[in-house]
Coordinates of C-alpha atoms in Angstrom, one line a residue:
M1433 CA 86.7 104.2 104.5
V1434 CA 83.3 106.6 103.6
V1435 CA 81.4 106.4 101.0
C1436 CA 79.3 109.9 99.9
D1437 CA 76.5 108.5 97.9
Q1438 CA 72.3 108.2 98.6
K1439 CA 72.9 104.8 100.4
N1440 CA 75.1 106.2 102.9
I1441 CA 74.2 110.3 103.2
E1442 CA 72.2 109.8 106.4
K1443 CA 75.5 108.4 108.1
V1444 CA 77.7 110.2 106.8
K1445 CA 76.1 113.3 107.9
K1446 CA 75.4 112.0 111.3
Q1447 CA 78.5 112.1 111.8
L1448 CA 79.3 115.2 110.7
S1449 CA 76.7 116.7 113.3
G1450 CA 78.2 114.1 115.7
C1451 CA 82.0 116.0 115.8
L1452 CA 80.6 119.4 115.2
Q1453 CA 78.5 119.3 119.2
L1454 CA 81.8 117.8 120.6
L1455 CA 84.2 120.6 118.8
E1456 CA 81.2 123.1 120.3
H1457 CA 81.3 121.7 123.6
Y1458 CA 85.2 121.8 124.2
E1459 CA 85.2 125.0 121.5
W1460 CA 87.5 126.9 124.5
L1461 CA 90.3 123.9 124.4
I1462 CA 90.4 123.8 120.4
N1463 CA 91.2 127.2 120.2
S1464 CA 93.2 127.6 123.0
F1465 CA 96.7 128.2 123.1
V1466 CA 99.7 126.0 124.6
L1467 CA 102.0 128.9 124.7
D1468 CA 99.4 130.9 126.9
F1469 CA 99.5 127.7 130.0
F1470 CA 100.5 130.0 132.9
I1471 CA 99.2 133.6 131.4
D1472 CA 95.5 132.0 131.2
S1473 CA 96.2 129.2 133.8
H1474 CA 94.3 126.4 131.1
W1475 CA 94.9 124.0 133.7
K1476 CA 92.3 125.6 136.6
H1477 CA 89.6 125.0 133.5
L1478 CA 90.0 121.3 133.6
P1479 CA 87.6 119.1 135.5
S1480 CA 89.3 118.3 139.2
S1481 CA 88.4 114.9 138.4
W1482 CA 90.6 114.7 135.0
K1483 CA 93.6 117.1 137.2
D1484 CA 93.7 114.1 139.6
V1485 CA 94.2 111.6 137.2
L1486 CA 96.6 112.9 134.7
T1487 CA 98.9 115.2 137.2
N1488 CA 100.0 111.4 138.2
I1489 CA 100.0 109.4 135.1
T1490 CA 102.5 108.1 133.2
P1491 CA 104.0 108.5 129.4
H1492 CA 102.9 104.8 128.5
D1493 CA 99.1 105.6 129.8
L1494 CA 98.9 108.9 128.2
A1495 CA 99.9 107.6 124.9
N1496 CA 97.1 104.5 125.4
W1497 CA 94.4 106.8 125.9
L1498 CA 95.5 108.8 122.9
D1499 CA 95.9 106.1 120.7
H1500 CA 93.0 104.7 119.3
K1501 CA 93.9 101.8 119.1
E1502 CA 95.2 100.8 122.1
T1503 CA 92.5 99.8 125.0
P1504 CA 94.3 101.4 128.3
K1505 CA 94.6 99.1 131.5
Y1506 CA 94.3 101.7 134.2
K1507 CA 95.9 100.7 137.9
E1508 CA 93.0 103.7 139.6
P1509 CA 89.4 104.4 138.1
W1510 CA 89.3 107.1 135.3
P1511 CA 86.3 109.6 135.4
L1512 CA 83.8 108.6 133.4
S1513 CA 83.9 111.5 130.8
L1514 CA 87.9 111.4 130.3
L1515 CA 86.9 107.7 129.4
A1516 CA 83.9 108.5 127.2
L1517 CA 85.7 111.2 125.8
K1518 CA 88.5 109.0 124.4
Q1519 CA 85.6 106.1 123.1
T1520 CA 83.5 109.3 121.5
I1521 CA 87.0 110.5 119.5
K1522 CA 87.6 107.0 118.3
H1523 CA 83.8 106.9 117.1
L1524 CA 83.7 109.9 115.1
S1525 CA 87.0 110.4 113.9
L1526 CA 88.1 109.7 110.7
D1527 CA 89.6 105.6 110.4
R1528 CA 93.3 106.6 109.4
S1529 CA 94.5 103.3 108.9
P1530 CA 96.4 102.8 105.2
V1531 CA 94.0 100.8 103.5
E1532 CA 96.4 97.5 102.5
N1533 CA 94.9 97.0 98.5
L1534 CA 92.3 99.2 96.1
T1535 CA 89.4 97.0 96.5
K1536 CA 87.8 99.3 98.2
V1537 CA 87.6 101.7 95.5
E1538 CA 87.0 98.9 92.7
S1539 CA 84.0 98.0 94.6
F1540 CA 83.2 101.8 94.7
L1541 CA 83.6 102.4 91.2
K1542 CA 81.1 99.2 90.3
V1543 CA 84.5 97.7 88.1
P1544 CA 84.1 94.4 86.9
K1545 CA 85.9 92.2 88.8
N1546 CA 89.2 91.1 88.1
T1547 CA 89.7 93.4 84.8
Q1548 CA 92.5 95.4 86.8
S1549 CA 95.3 95.0 89.4
W1550 CA 94.2 97.4 92.1
E1551 CA 97.3 96.3 94.2
F1552 CA 100.2 98.0 95.2
E1553 CA 103.1 97.5 94.1
A1554 CA 106.2 96.9 96.4
E1555 CA 106.5 99.1 99.2
L1556 CA 109.9 97.9 101.7
L1557 CA 112.3 100.6 101.7
S1558 CA 116.1 99.9 101.5
E1559 CA 117.7 99.9 104.8
S1560 CA 120.7 101.9 103.3
G1561 CA 119.3 104.6 101.5
G1562 CA 115.7 104.6 102.3
Q1563 CA 114.4 104.1 98.7
H1564 CA 111.2 102.7 97.6
A1565 CA 111.7 99.5 96.3
S1566 CA 109.0 99.9 93.2
L1567 CA 110.9 102.8 91.8
K1568 CA 113.3 102.9 89.5
H1569 CA 116.5 104.7 90.3
V1570 CA 115.7 107.0 87.4
F1571 CA 112.5 108.2 89.5
R1572 CA 114.6 108.2 92.8
K1573 CA 116.7 111.2 92.1
H1574 CA 116.3 114.5 94.0
V1575 CA 112.8 112.5 96.0
K1576 CA 113.0 112.0 99.5
P1577 CA 111.2 108.5 100.5
K1578 CA 108.4 110.1 101.9
K1579 CA 107.4 111.0 98.4
Q1580 CA 108.5 108.5 96.7
Y1581 CA 106.2 106.4 99.4
E1582 CA 103.5 109.1 98.5
M1583 CA 104.2 108.9 94.1
C1584 CA 103.5 104.9 94.0
R1585 CA 100.1 104.6 95.9
L1586 CA 98.8 107.4 94.5
S1587 CA 100.0 106.8 91.0
K1588 CA 98.6 103.8 91.8
L1589 CA 95.4 104.8 92.6
T1590 CA 95.4 107.3 89.8
S1591 CA 96.3 104.8 87.0
S1592 CA 93.8 101.7 88.0
V1593 CA 90.7 104.6 88.3
S1594 CA 91.7 106.2 84.9
K1595 CA 91.7 103.1 83.5
T1596 CA 88.1 102.5 84.1
M1597 CA 87.0 106.4 83.1
S1598 CA 88.5 105.3 80.2
I1599 CA 90.9 108.5 80.1
D1600 CA 95.0 108.7 79.4
K1601 CA 95.2 112.5 80.6
V1602 CA 95.8 114.0 84.3
L1603 CA 96.1 117.6 85.4
D1604 CA 98.7 117.4 88.2
I1605 CA 97.4 120.9 90.1
G1606 CA 100.1 122.4 92.0
S1607 CA 102.5 120.1 90.9
G1608 CA 105.5 121.7 91.6
V1609 CA 108.5 120.3 90.4
G1610 CA 106.9 117.8 88.8
H1611 CA 107.9 114.6 90.5
L1612 CA 104.9 112.5 90.7
S1613 CA 103.3 114.0 87.0
R1614 CA 107.6 113.0 85.4
Y1615 CA 106.2 109.2 87.2
L1616 CA 102.2 109.1 86.5
C1617 CA 104.0 109.8 83.2
Y1618 CA 107.0 107.8 82.4
N1619 CA 105.9 105.0 84.5
N1620 CA 102.4 105.0 84.0
K1621 CA 101.9 106.1 80.5
L1622 CA 99.3 108.6 81.1
Q1623 CA 99.4 112.1 79.4
V1624 CA 100.1 114.5 82.4
A1625 CA 100.0 118.3 82.4
C1626 CA 101.9 119.9 85.2
V1627 CA 99.7 122.5 86.7
D1628 CA 101.6 125.4 89.0
G1629 CA 101.3 129.3 89.4
D1630 CA 104.8 129.6 90.2
D1631 CA 106.7 130.0 87.1
K1632 CA 110.0 129.4 88.8
L1633 CA 109.0 125.4 89.8
T1634 CA 107.8 125.1 86.4
N1635 CA 111.2 125.9 84.8
S1636 CA 112.5 123.2 87.6
A1637 CA 110.3 120.7 86.7
K1638 CA 110.8 121.0 83.1
K1639 CA 114.6 121.1 84.0
F1640 CA 114.0 117.4 85.8
D1641 CA 112.3 116.2 82.8
E1642 CA 115.2 116.7 80.7
Q1643 CA 117.7 115.5 83.4
L1644 CA 115.6 111.7 83.3
E1645 CA 115.5 111.6 79.6
F1646 CA 118.9 112.1 79.0
T1647 CA 119.7 109.4 81.7
V1648 CA 117.1 107.2 80.6
D1649 CA 118.7 107.6 77.0
K1650 CA 122.4 106.9 78.3
M1651 CA 120.5 103.8 79.8
L1652 CA 118.4 102.4 76.6
K1653 CA 122.6 102.9 74.5
R1654 CA 124.2 100.5 77.3
G1655 CA 121.3 98.2 76.9
E1656 CA 120.7 98.4 80.8
T1657 CA 116.8 99.2 80.6
S1658 CA 113.8 98.1 78.4
L1659 CA 111.8 101.8 79.7
Q1660 CA 110.6 103.5 77.0
L1661 CA 110.1 106.6 77.3
P1662 CA 106.3 108.3 75.8
R1663 CA 106.0 111.6 75.0
A1664 CA 107.1 114.0 78.4
P1665 CA 105.0 115.7 81.1
V1666 CA 103.2 119.0 79.2
H1667 CA 103.6 122.3 81.5
V1668 CA 101.1 125.0 82.7
T1669 CA 102.0 127.8 84.5
S1670 CA 98.4 128.9 85.7
H1671 CA 96.4 130.1 88.9
I1672 CA 93.3 127.6 89.8
A1673 CA 90.2 129.7 90.5
P1674 CA 86.9 128.9 91.5
D1675 CA 85.6 132.2 88.9
M1676 CA 88.6 131.3 86.3
N1677 CA 88.0 131.1 82.8
L1678 CA 87.3 127.4 82.2
D1679 CA 86.7 128.3 77.8
K1680 CA 90.7 129.5 78.1
F1681 CA 92.1 127.4 80.5
H1682 CA 90.7 124.1 77.7
Q1683 CA 92.5 126.0 75.4
I1684 CA 96.0 126.3 76.4
L1685 CA 95.1 122.2 77.4
T1686 CA 94.3 121.6 74.1
D1687 CA 96.9 123.1 72.8
K1688 CA 99.5 121.4 74.9
F1689 CA 98.3 118.1 74.4
S1690 CA 98.0 118.6 71.1
I1691 CA 94.2 117.7 70.6
S1692 CA 92.2 118.8 67.1
N1693 CA 88.4 118.3 68.6
P1694 CA 88.1 120.5 71.9
E1695 CA 85.4 118.5 72.6
E1696 CA 87.4 115.3 73.0
L1697 CA 89.4 117.0 75.8
K1698 CA 88.7 114.4 78.5
Y1699 CA 91.0 114.4 82.0
G1700 CA 91.3 113.5 86.0
I1701 CA 92.4 116.5 88.2
L1702 CA 95.0 115.2 90.9
G1703 CA 96.3 117.4 93.7
L1704 CA 98.6 115.5 96.3
H1705 CA 98.4 117.8 99.5
T1706 CA 97.0 120.7 97.6
C1707 CA 98.0 123.6 100.5
G1708 CA 95.0 125.4 102.1
D1709 CA 92.7 126.9 100.2
L1710 CA 93.5 125.5 96.9
G1711 CA 92.2 121.8 98.3
P1712 CA 88.4 122.9 98.0
V1713 CA 89.1 125.4 95.2
L1714 CA 90.1 121.7 93.0
I1715 CA 86.9 119.9 94.6
K1716 CA 84.6 123.6 93.0
M1717 CA 86.7 123.4 89.4
F1718 CA 85.6 119.3 89.7
T1719 CA 82.0 119.8 89.5
Q1720 CA 82.1 123.1 87.1
D1721 CA 84.8 121.8 84.6
P1722 CA 82.8 119.6 82.3
G1723 CA 86.5 118.3 80.6
S1724 CA 87.0 117.2 84.1
V1725 CA 86.0 112.9 85.1
M1726 CA 87.7 112.4 87.8
L1727 CA 88.8 113.9 91.4
N1728 CA 91.6 112.4 93.4
S1729 CA 92.2 114.8 96.3
I1730 CA 94.4 115.1 98.8
G1731 CA 94.3 118.2 101.0
C1732 CA 97.0 119.8 103.4
C1733 CA 97.7 123.0 105.5
Y1734 CA 93.8 123.6 106.3
M1735 CA 94.8 126.4 108.5
K1736 CA 95.7 128.4 105.1
I1737 CA 92.1 128.1 104.2
H1738 CA 89.8 131.7 104.1
E1739 CA 87.5 132.0 102.2
H1740 CA 86.3 128.1 101.1
F1741 CA 84.9 126.6 104.8
P1742 CA 81.9 125.4 104.6
M1743 CA 81.2 124.0 101.6
S1744 CA 78.3 121.9 101.8
S1745 CA 75.2 123.9 102.7
F1746 CA 74.3 120.7 105.3
V1747 CA 77.8 122.3 107.7
E1748 CA 76.8 126.1 106.2
E1749 CA 72.9 125.1 108.4
Q1750 CA 74.4 123.6 111.5
D1751 CA 74.1 125.6 114.6
W1752 CA 77.7 125.6 115.3
H1753 CA 80.4 125.3 112.8
K1754 CA 83.3 128.1 113.9
L1755 CA 86.6 126.8 112.7
T1756 CA 89.3 129.2 113.5
Y1757 CA 93.1 129.7 112.2
T1758 CA 94.0 128.0 115.3
S1759 CA 92.0 124.8 115.6
N1760 CA 93.0 124.0 111.8
E1761 CA 95.7 125.0 112.5
L1762 CA 95.8 121.9 115.3
A1763 CA 94.1 119.5 112.7
C1764 CA 97.5 119.2 110.8
H1765 CA 99.4 117.9 113.9
A1766 CA 100.6 114.5 113.6
L1767 CA 99.3 112.4 116.3
E1768 CA 100.9 109.2 115.8
M1769 CA 104.1 110.7 115.6
Y1770 CA 103.5 112.2 118.4
T1771 CA 102.1 109.2 120.5
D1772 CA 104.9 106.7 119.2
R1773 CA 107.4 109.9 121.2
L1774 CA 105.2 108.9 124.6
K1775 CA 105.3 105.4 124.0
K1776 CA 109.5 105.6 123.8
E1777 CA 109.6 107.4 127.0
Q1778 CA 110.7 110.2 125.1
E1779 CA 108.3 113.0 127.0
D1780 CA 111.7 114.9 128.1
K1781 CA 111.8 116.1 124.4
L1782 CA 108.3 117.7 125.1
K1783 CA 109.9 120.2 128.0
V1784 CA 110.0 122.9 125.3
H1785 CA 106.3 123.7 125.5
C1786 CA 106.6 124.5 129.2
Y1787 CA 109.9 126.8 127.9
R1788 CA 107.7 128.6 125.7
A1789 CA 105.0 128.8 128.0
L1790 CA 106.8 130.7 131.0
L1791 CA 108.8 132.7 128.2
E1792 CA 105.4 134.0 127.6
K1793 CA 104.6 135.2 130.5
L1794 CA 108.0 136.7 131.2
L1795 CA 107.8 138.5 127.7
L1796 CA 104.1 139.4 128.5
G1797 CA 105.8 140.7 131.4
R1798 CA 107.8 143.6 129.8
N1799 CA 105.4 144.6 127.1
E1800 CA 102.2 143.2 125.9
S1801 CA 103.3 144.0 122.3
F1802 CA 105.7 140.6 122.6
R1803 CA 102.8 138.6 123.0
H1804 CA 102.9 135.4 120.6
T1805 CA 105.4 137.1 118.8
I1806 CA 108.5 135.2 116.8
L1807 CA 111.2 133.4 118.6
K1808 CA 113.8 132.0 117.2
T1809 CA 113.8 128.0 116.9
V1810 CA 116.1 126.3 119.3
A1811 CA 117.2 123.2 118.1
R1812 CA 118.0 120.0 121.2
A1813 CA 116.0 122.7 123.4
H1814 CA 115.3 119.9 125.9
E1815 CA 118.4 119.2 126.6
M1816 CA 119.3 122.7 127.8
T1817 CA 118.1 125.0 131.6
F1818 CA 115.5 127.6 130.6
V1819 CA 118.3 129.9 131.2
D1820 CA 120.0 129.1 127.9
Y1821 CA 116.9 128.4 125.8
V1822 CA 115.2 132.0 126.9
T1823 CA 118.5 133.5 125.9
K1824 CA 118.8 131.8 122.5
A1825 CA 115.0 131.8 121.9
T1826 CA 114.8 136.2 122.4
T1827 CA 118.5 136.6 120.7
N1828 CA 116.7 138.3 117.5
L1829 CA 114.7 140.1 119.7
V1830 CA 117.3 141.6 122.1
N1831 CA 119.8 142.3 119.0
S1832 CA 117.1 143.8 117.1
G1833 CA 117.1 146.8 120.2
N1834 CA 113.7 145.7 121.2
L1835 CA 113.6 143.7 123.9
E1836 CA 116.0 144.1 127.2
A1837 CA 117.3 140.7 127.9
F1838 CA 116.6 139.2 131.0
S1839 CA 118.8 138.8 133.9
I1840 CA 120.2 135.4 135.3
E1841 CA 118.0 136.9 138.6
E1842 CA 114.6 136.9 136.6
L1843 CA 115.5 133.3 135.1
T1844 CA 116.3 131.6 138.3
D1845 CA 113.8 133.0 140.8
P1846 CA 111.6 130.1 143.0
K1847 CA 108.2 131.1 141.4
I1848 CA 110.0 130.3 137.9
D1849 CA 111.3 127.1 139.6
A1850 CA 108.2 126.6 140.5
Q1851 CA 106.3 126.8 137.6
L1852 CA 109.1 124.9 135.5
E1853 CA 108.0 121.7 138.0
Q1854 CA 104.7 121.7 136.0
W1855 CA 105.8 120.8 132.8
W1856 CA 104.4 117.4 133.0
E1857 CA 101.2 119.5 133.4
V1858 CA 101.7 121.3 130.1
V1859 CA 102.7 118.1 128.2
T1860 CA 99.4 117.0 129.7
F1861 CA 97.5 119.7 128.5
Y1862 CA 98.8 119.8 125.0
T1863 CA 98.2 116.3 124.4
L1864 CA 94.4 116.8 125.7
R1865 CA 94.0 119.3 123.1
L1866 CA 95.8 117.3 120.0
A1867 CA 93.1 114.8 121.1
M1868 CA 90.9 116.6 118.9
A1869 CA 92.7 117.1 116.3
P1870 CA 91.7 114.1 114.0
I1871 CA 87.9 115.3 115.0
I1872 CA 88.7 118.6 112.7
E1873 CA 90.0 117.1 109.6
T1874 CA 87.0 114.6 109.9
V1875 CA 84.6 117.8 110.0
I1876 CA 86.6 119.8 107.2
L1877 CA 87.0 116.3 104.6
L1878 CA 83.7 115.0 105.1
D1879 CA 82.3 118.8 104.5
R1880 CA 83.7 118.4 100.9
C1881 CA 82.1 114.8 100.2
I1882 CA 79.1 116.1 101.3
F1883 CA 79.8 119.1 99.2
L1884 CA 80.3 117.2 96.4
Y1885 CA 77.5 114.6 96.8
E1886 CA 75.3 117.7 96.7
N1887 CA 76.2 118.9 93.4
G1888 CA 75.1 115.5 92.0
I1889 CA 78.5 113.6 92.3
D1890 CA 78.9 110.0 94.5
N1891 CA 82.4 109.9 96.5
M1892 CA 84.5 108.1 98.3
M1893 CA 87.5 109.3 100.8
I1894 CA 90.3 106.1 102.1
P1895 CA 93.3 106.1 104.3
L1896 CA 96.1 105.6 101.6
F1897 CA 98.8 106.9 102.9
D1898 CA 100.5 105.6 106.8
P1899 CA 100.0 108.3 108.9
I1900 CA 103.7 107.9 110.3
M1901 CA 104.6 108.4 106.7
S1902 CA 103.0 110.7 105.4
P1903 CA 100.1 112.4 108.2
R1904 CA 97.6 114.1 105.9
N1905 CA 96.7 110.7 104.4
Q1906 CA 92.8 110.8 103.5
V1907 CA 92.4 110.8 99.5
I1908 CA 89.1 112.4 98.0
V1909 CA 87.6 110.2 94.8
A1910 CA 84.7 111.0 92.7
V1911 CA 84.2 110.5 89.2
K1912 CA 81.1 111.4 87.2
K1913 CA 79.5 108.7 85.5
G1914 CA 77.1 108.7 82.4

């Protein structure tokens, strides 16, 4: 948990500064491409003491080094620098273990105890269909288990904070087809505006609203449910931007919500996995918009951030804050899923990284224009020979006439076989790079928290979701008081 207020701001800044110093030191690593492993001789750049250990490390020990919860027991001495890196990453990174309840939010908001429930509802997923136990079946239609899980947890947070702030209206920004909005509206009795820039998604959301209401109406006639439907969500097709006309936007909302006095328009802003720049744009909108009094923001797709990093003056003033598309893309990787794969001894599936890196070298040998070119996705590549993988991966390039197919002689050359034997070195290098992902995400999200504080708004951040279920699991919670 992170709290960004007067009491804790210096601690937060110290954590962020430490992250930036670590990333600057390993800038070459976070901005490297694994597919350039052979071209740029990545393995040679590692300290010799690291290579001595990592060459023979078992998948399980490598997973334990990567896992912040594990304290590995090594059969031989490890370099202190490698052990220190593990501890430094653990110390500086955001805690990703999901909260058991929302009592920390209750404390942050200084809510009198026992005024309402801050506990989550049942979260068991049925073994048969993977459906969420606390969701009525009418809310499950068209919704995958991952989304069901996110909906239940985020809806509980949103409804609890809304009650505390005495508001009954929420804007679901980037609402898509409206699954979260319907649950907030029909189950949590909030008035919800689905705001999305895609008119096709808005129309789909309206259709799903109608389907749900039709289903519930049939159930009511049969006496099968006590679910009473409030007013349906309202829908707004609008692009959210820092320079948007808020007065015009407020007029649209007052009309949609049927509010006679615009000054009575108060609402919360909600963003579930807002892509790229939309996440920071929501945060800026919150600081500028007098109508918004609550913010729940969960970002994703950091590599699509083009204009809004850094947000805070604090990070802007640091000597180094150079995050790139490559490093931001790394921050989006699912560390826990990868660690789990190593522990389950599924490392063979990772051979594809070596295949792809070796194919990159072959392609570059043909023509520089093929550097980092898009190849055809190959399913179950780890079960194939390298020859079969190359044939399938280059199918589109060959069929288009841009590439002459590689010969069997080229792909079975003894030098190729020798490099294929280095597949574990490629996997290990990939793992070292992946270890930095939590640090990059910590920088991006703490920058947003500090930006809110610099604009006079205290805020907090908690890991709301289980990262195995939903890797982008941190939610920023902020309210305007007074």
